[in-house]
Each structure stands twice: as C-alpha cells, then as structure tokens.
Amino acid sequence: MKIAVAVDSRFSRISGHAGRARSWLVWECAGGAVSALPSRVVLDPRMVFHHHEDGQPHPLDGVDALLAISAGEGFVTKMMRRGLDVRLTAETDPAKAVSDYLADRLSPPRPRPIGELLCKALDMFSPPHHGGGAKKD
C-alpha cells in the first residue's frame, strides 16, 4: 500500500487544499508497517490535481490513499473516481498521520467554514480547463 500526504514546501507539515498541493510525501506500507523514509514528490504546476485532466497519467499514480488537512468536494470526488481513499485530518505531522491512518485512528479535520467558502470561490472563478468555472471538478 502507498500513502501520499500533501505537505508544505519544506516537507515538514501536512498542508491544506490538497487539490493545489505541489509537495507530497509518499510512504510504502506493508502489513501495517510504515517504510522508514518516505519518497519526496514535487509536482510540476501542470500536474497539480486541480489542473490535471482525469484519465491522464500522473506522478502519484499507484497511490492507494491521500491525506491532507483540507480538500474540496470536487477533489475528493475526483480522487474517489481514481480509486483513492482520501482522508482529511487535523494532524499536522505527516509520519504520525500515516501511522494513525494505518491504525484507523486518524484525527478528524477541524471545521473550516471560511476556508471552504474561499476555496469554492477560487475554484468557481478558475478557468474551466483548470478544473473550475463551468466544469464541476
């Protein structure tokens, strides 16, 4: 099993808005055990999920689960169509979040009503070919 975690540019904390995240840590897990060192993935801006076309190859293909602080409904739906388990959490430590996910004790996300509204507004005004505007993803 592979678990990808959206992180900040220093790869030290889990980030929000997973659809726009460029930096990811990917852990290989087997039998409930986590690999010691995750691999680092920095997405080209065109490969950020918010801009990426469904059905096209992606650097995070082969990942089974994605963890982040926040993600929009469109992102979650898009990832579920790709067969991924998307989990949002209040946890900010990437390694702890992966361990908690595997132990089925990942902390729930914090409510963020203002952040959700801002994300929806930003997505609504994004050009349609970038996942926003008239296209609902």
CSV table of C-alpha atoms in Angstrom, one decimal:
chain,number,residue,atom,x,y,z
A,1,MET,CA,0.0,0.0,0.0
A,2,LYS,CA,1.2,3.5,-0.8
A,3,ILE,CA,0.0,6.6,1.2
A,4,ALA,CA,0.6,10.1,-0.1
A,5,VAL,CA,0.5,13.1,2.2
A,6,ALA,CA,0.1,16.7,1.0
A,7,VAL,CA,2.9,18.7,2.7
A,8,ASP,CA,4.3,22.2,2.8
A,9,SER,CA,7.4,23.1,0.6
A,10,ARG,CA,9.7,22.1,3.4
A,11,PHE,CA,8.2,18.6,3.6
A,12,SER,CA,7.6,19.1,7.4
A,13,ARG,CA,3.9,19.7,7.9
A,14,ILE,CA,0.7,18.4,6.3
A,15,SER,CA,-0.8,21.1,4.1
A,16,GLY,CA,-4.3,22.1,3.2
A,17,HIS,CA,-6.0,22.4,-0.2
A,18,ALA,CA,-4.8,19.1,-1.5
A,19,GLY,CA,-6.0,19.8,-5.0
A,20,ARG,CA,-3.4,22.6,-5.3
A,21,ALA,CA,-0.6,20.9,-3.3
A,22,ARG,CA,2.7,20.5,-5.2
A,23,SER,CA,4.7,18.8,-2.5
A,24,TRP,CA,3.9,15.3,-1.4
A,25,LEU,CA,5.5,12.6,0.8
A,26,VAL,CA,4.8,9.0,-0.2
A,27,TRP,CA,5.2,6.1,2.2
A,28,GLU,CA,5.3,2.4,1.2
A,29,CYS,CA,3.4,0.3,3.8
A,30,ALA,CA,3.2,-3.5,4.1
A,31,GLY,CA,1.5,-5.5,6.8
A,32,GLY,CA,0.7,-2.3,8.8
A,33,ALA,CA,4.3,-1.3,8.9
A,34,VAL,CA,5.5,2.1,7.5
A,35,SER,CA,8.6,2.5,5.5
A,36,ALA,CA,11.2,4.4,7.4
A,37,LEU,CA,11.8,7.1,4.9
A,38,PRO,CA,9.1,8.4,2.5
A,39,SER,CA,9.9,9.5,-1.0
A,40,ARG,CA,9.5,13.2,-1.9
A,41,VAL,CA,7.4,14.2,-4.9
A,42,VAL,CA,7.3,17.7,-6.2
A,43,LEU,CA,4.6,18.1,-8.9
A,44,ASP,CA,5.1,20.3,-11.9
A,45,PRO,CA,2.4,23.0,-11.7
A,46,ARG,CA,0.5,21.4,-14.6
A,47,MET,CA,0.4,18.1,-12.6
A,48,VAL,CA,-1.3,19.7,-9.5
A,49,PHE,CA,-4.6,17.8,-9.2
A,50,HIS,CA,-6.6,21.0,-9.6
A,51,HIS,CA,-5.3,21.4,-13.1
A,52,HIS,CA,-4.7,17.8,-14.0
A,53,GLU,CA,-7.1,16.1,-16.5
A,54,ASP,CA,-8.8,12.9,-15.4
A,55,GLY,CA,-7.7,9.8,-17.2
A,56,GLN,CA,-4.2,11.1,-17.9
A,57,PRO,CA,-1.0,9.6,-16.2
A,58,HIS,CA,0.1,11.3,-13.0
A,59,PRO,CA,3.2,11.1,-10.8
A,60,LEU,CA,1.1,9.9,-7.9
A,61,ASP,CA,-0.5,7.0,-9.8
A,62,GLY,CA,-0.3,3.8,-7.8
A,63,VAL,CA,-1.0,5.5,-4.5
A,64,ASP,CA,-3.9,4.0,-2.5
A,65,ALA,CA,-4.6,6.8,-0.1
A,66,LEU,CA,-4.2,10.6,0.1
A,67,LEU,CA,-4.0,12.5,3.4
A,68,ALA,CA,-4.4,16.3,3.8
A,69,ILE,CA,-5.6,19.0,6.2
A,70,SER,CA,-8.3,20.1,3.7
A,71,ALA,CA,-9.7,19.4,0.2
A,72,GLY,CA,-12.7,20.5,-1.8
A,73,GLU,CA,-15.6,18.3,-2.6
A,74,GLY,CA,-14.5,18.2,-6.3
A,75,PHE,CA,-11.1,17.0,-5.3
A,76,VAL,CA,-12.4,14.2,-3.1
A,77,THR,CA,-14.9,13.1,-5.8
A,78,LYS,CA,-12.2,13.1,-8.5
A,79,MET,CA,-9.8,11.0,-6.3
A,80,MET,CA,-12.6,8.6,-5.4
A,81,ARG,CA,-13.2,8.1,-9.2
A,82,ARG,CA,-9.4,7.2,-9.4
A,83,GLY,CA,-10.0,4.6,-6.7
A,84,LEU,CA,-8.2,6.5,-3.9
A,85,ASP,CA,-9.1,6.8,-0.2
A,86,VAL,CA,-9.0,10.5,0.7
A,87,ARG,CA,-8.8,11.3,4.4
A,88,LEU,CA,-8.7,14.8,5.9
A,89,THR,CA,-7.2,15.3,9.3
A,90,ALA,CA,-6.3,18.0,11.9
A,91,GLU,CA,-3.0,16.2,12.4
A,92,THR,CA,0.0,18.2,11.1
A,93,ASP,CA,2.8,15.7,11.4
A,94,PRO,CA,3.0,13.6,8.2
A,95,ALA,CA,4.5,10.5,9.7
A,96,LYS,CA,2.1,10.4,12.6
A,97,ALA,CA,-0.8,10.9,10.2
A,98,VAL,CA,0.3,7.8,8.2
A,99,SER,CA,0.7,5.7,11.4
A,100,ASP,CA,-2.7,6.9,12.6
A,101,TYR,CA,-4.3,6.2,9.3
A,102,LEU,CA,-2.9,2.6,9.3
A,103,ALA,CA,-4.2,2.1,12.9
A,104,ASP,CA,-7.6,3.6,11.9
A,105,ARG,CA,-7.3,6.4,14.5
A,106,LEU,CA,-6.7,9.4,12.3
A,107,SER,CA,-7.9,12.6,13.9
A,108,PRO,CA,-10.9,14.2,12.1
A,109,PRO,CA,-10.4,17.5,10.3
A,110,ARG,CA,-11.2,20.8,12.0
A,111,PRO,CA,-14.2,22.7,10.8
A,112,ARG,CA,-13.1,25.5,8.4
A,113,PRO,CA,-16.3,27.2,7.1
A,114,ILE,CA,-14.5,30.4,5.9
A,115,GLY,CA,-11.7,28.4,4.3
A,116,GLU,CA,-14.3,26.3,2.5
A,117,LEU,CA,-16.0,29.3,1.1
A,118,LEU,CA,-12.7,30.8,-0.1
A,119,CYS,CA,-11.8,27.6,-1.8
A,120,LYS,CA,-15.2,27.3,-3.5
A,121,ALA,CA,-15.0,30.9,-4.7
A,122,LEU,CA,-11.5,30.4,-6.0
A,123,ASP,CA,-12.5,27.3,-7.8
A,124,MET,CA,-15.6,28.9,-9.2
A,125,PHE,CA,-13.5,31.6,-10.9
A,126,SER,CA,-10.8,29.3,-12.2
A,127,PRO,CA,-10.8,28.9,-16.0
A,128,PRO,CA,-12.8,25.7,-17.0
A,129,HIS,CA,-9.7,24.0,-18.4
A,130,HIS,CA,-8.2,24.3,-14.9
A,131,GLY,CA,-10.9,22.4,-13.1
A,132,GLY,CA,-13.0,25.3,-12.1
A,133,GLY,CA,-15.5,27.6,-13.8
A,134,ALA,CA,-18.2,25.8,-15.7
A,135,LYS,CA,-16.7,22.4,-15.1
A,136,LYS,CA,-17.6,20.9,-11.7
A,137,ASP,CA,-14.4,19.1,-10.6
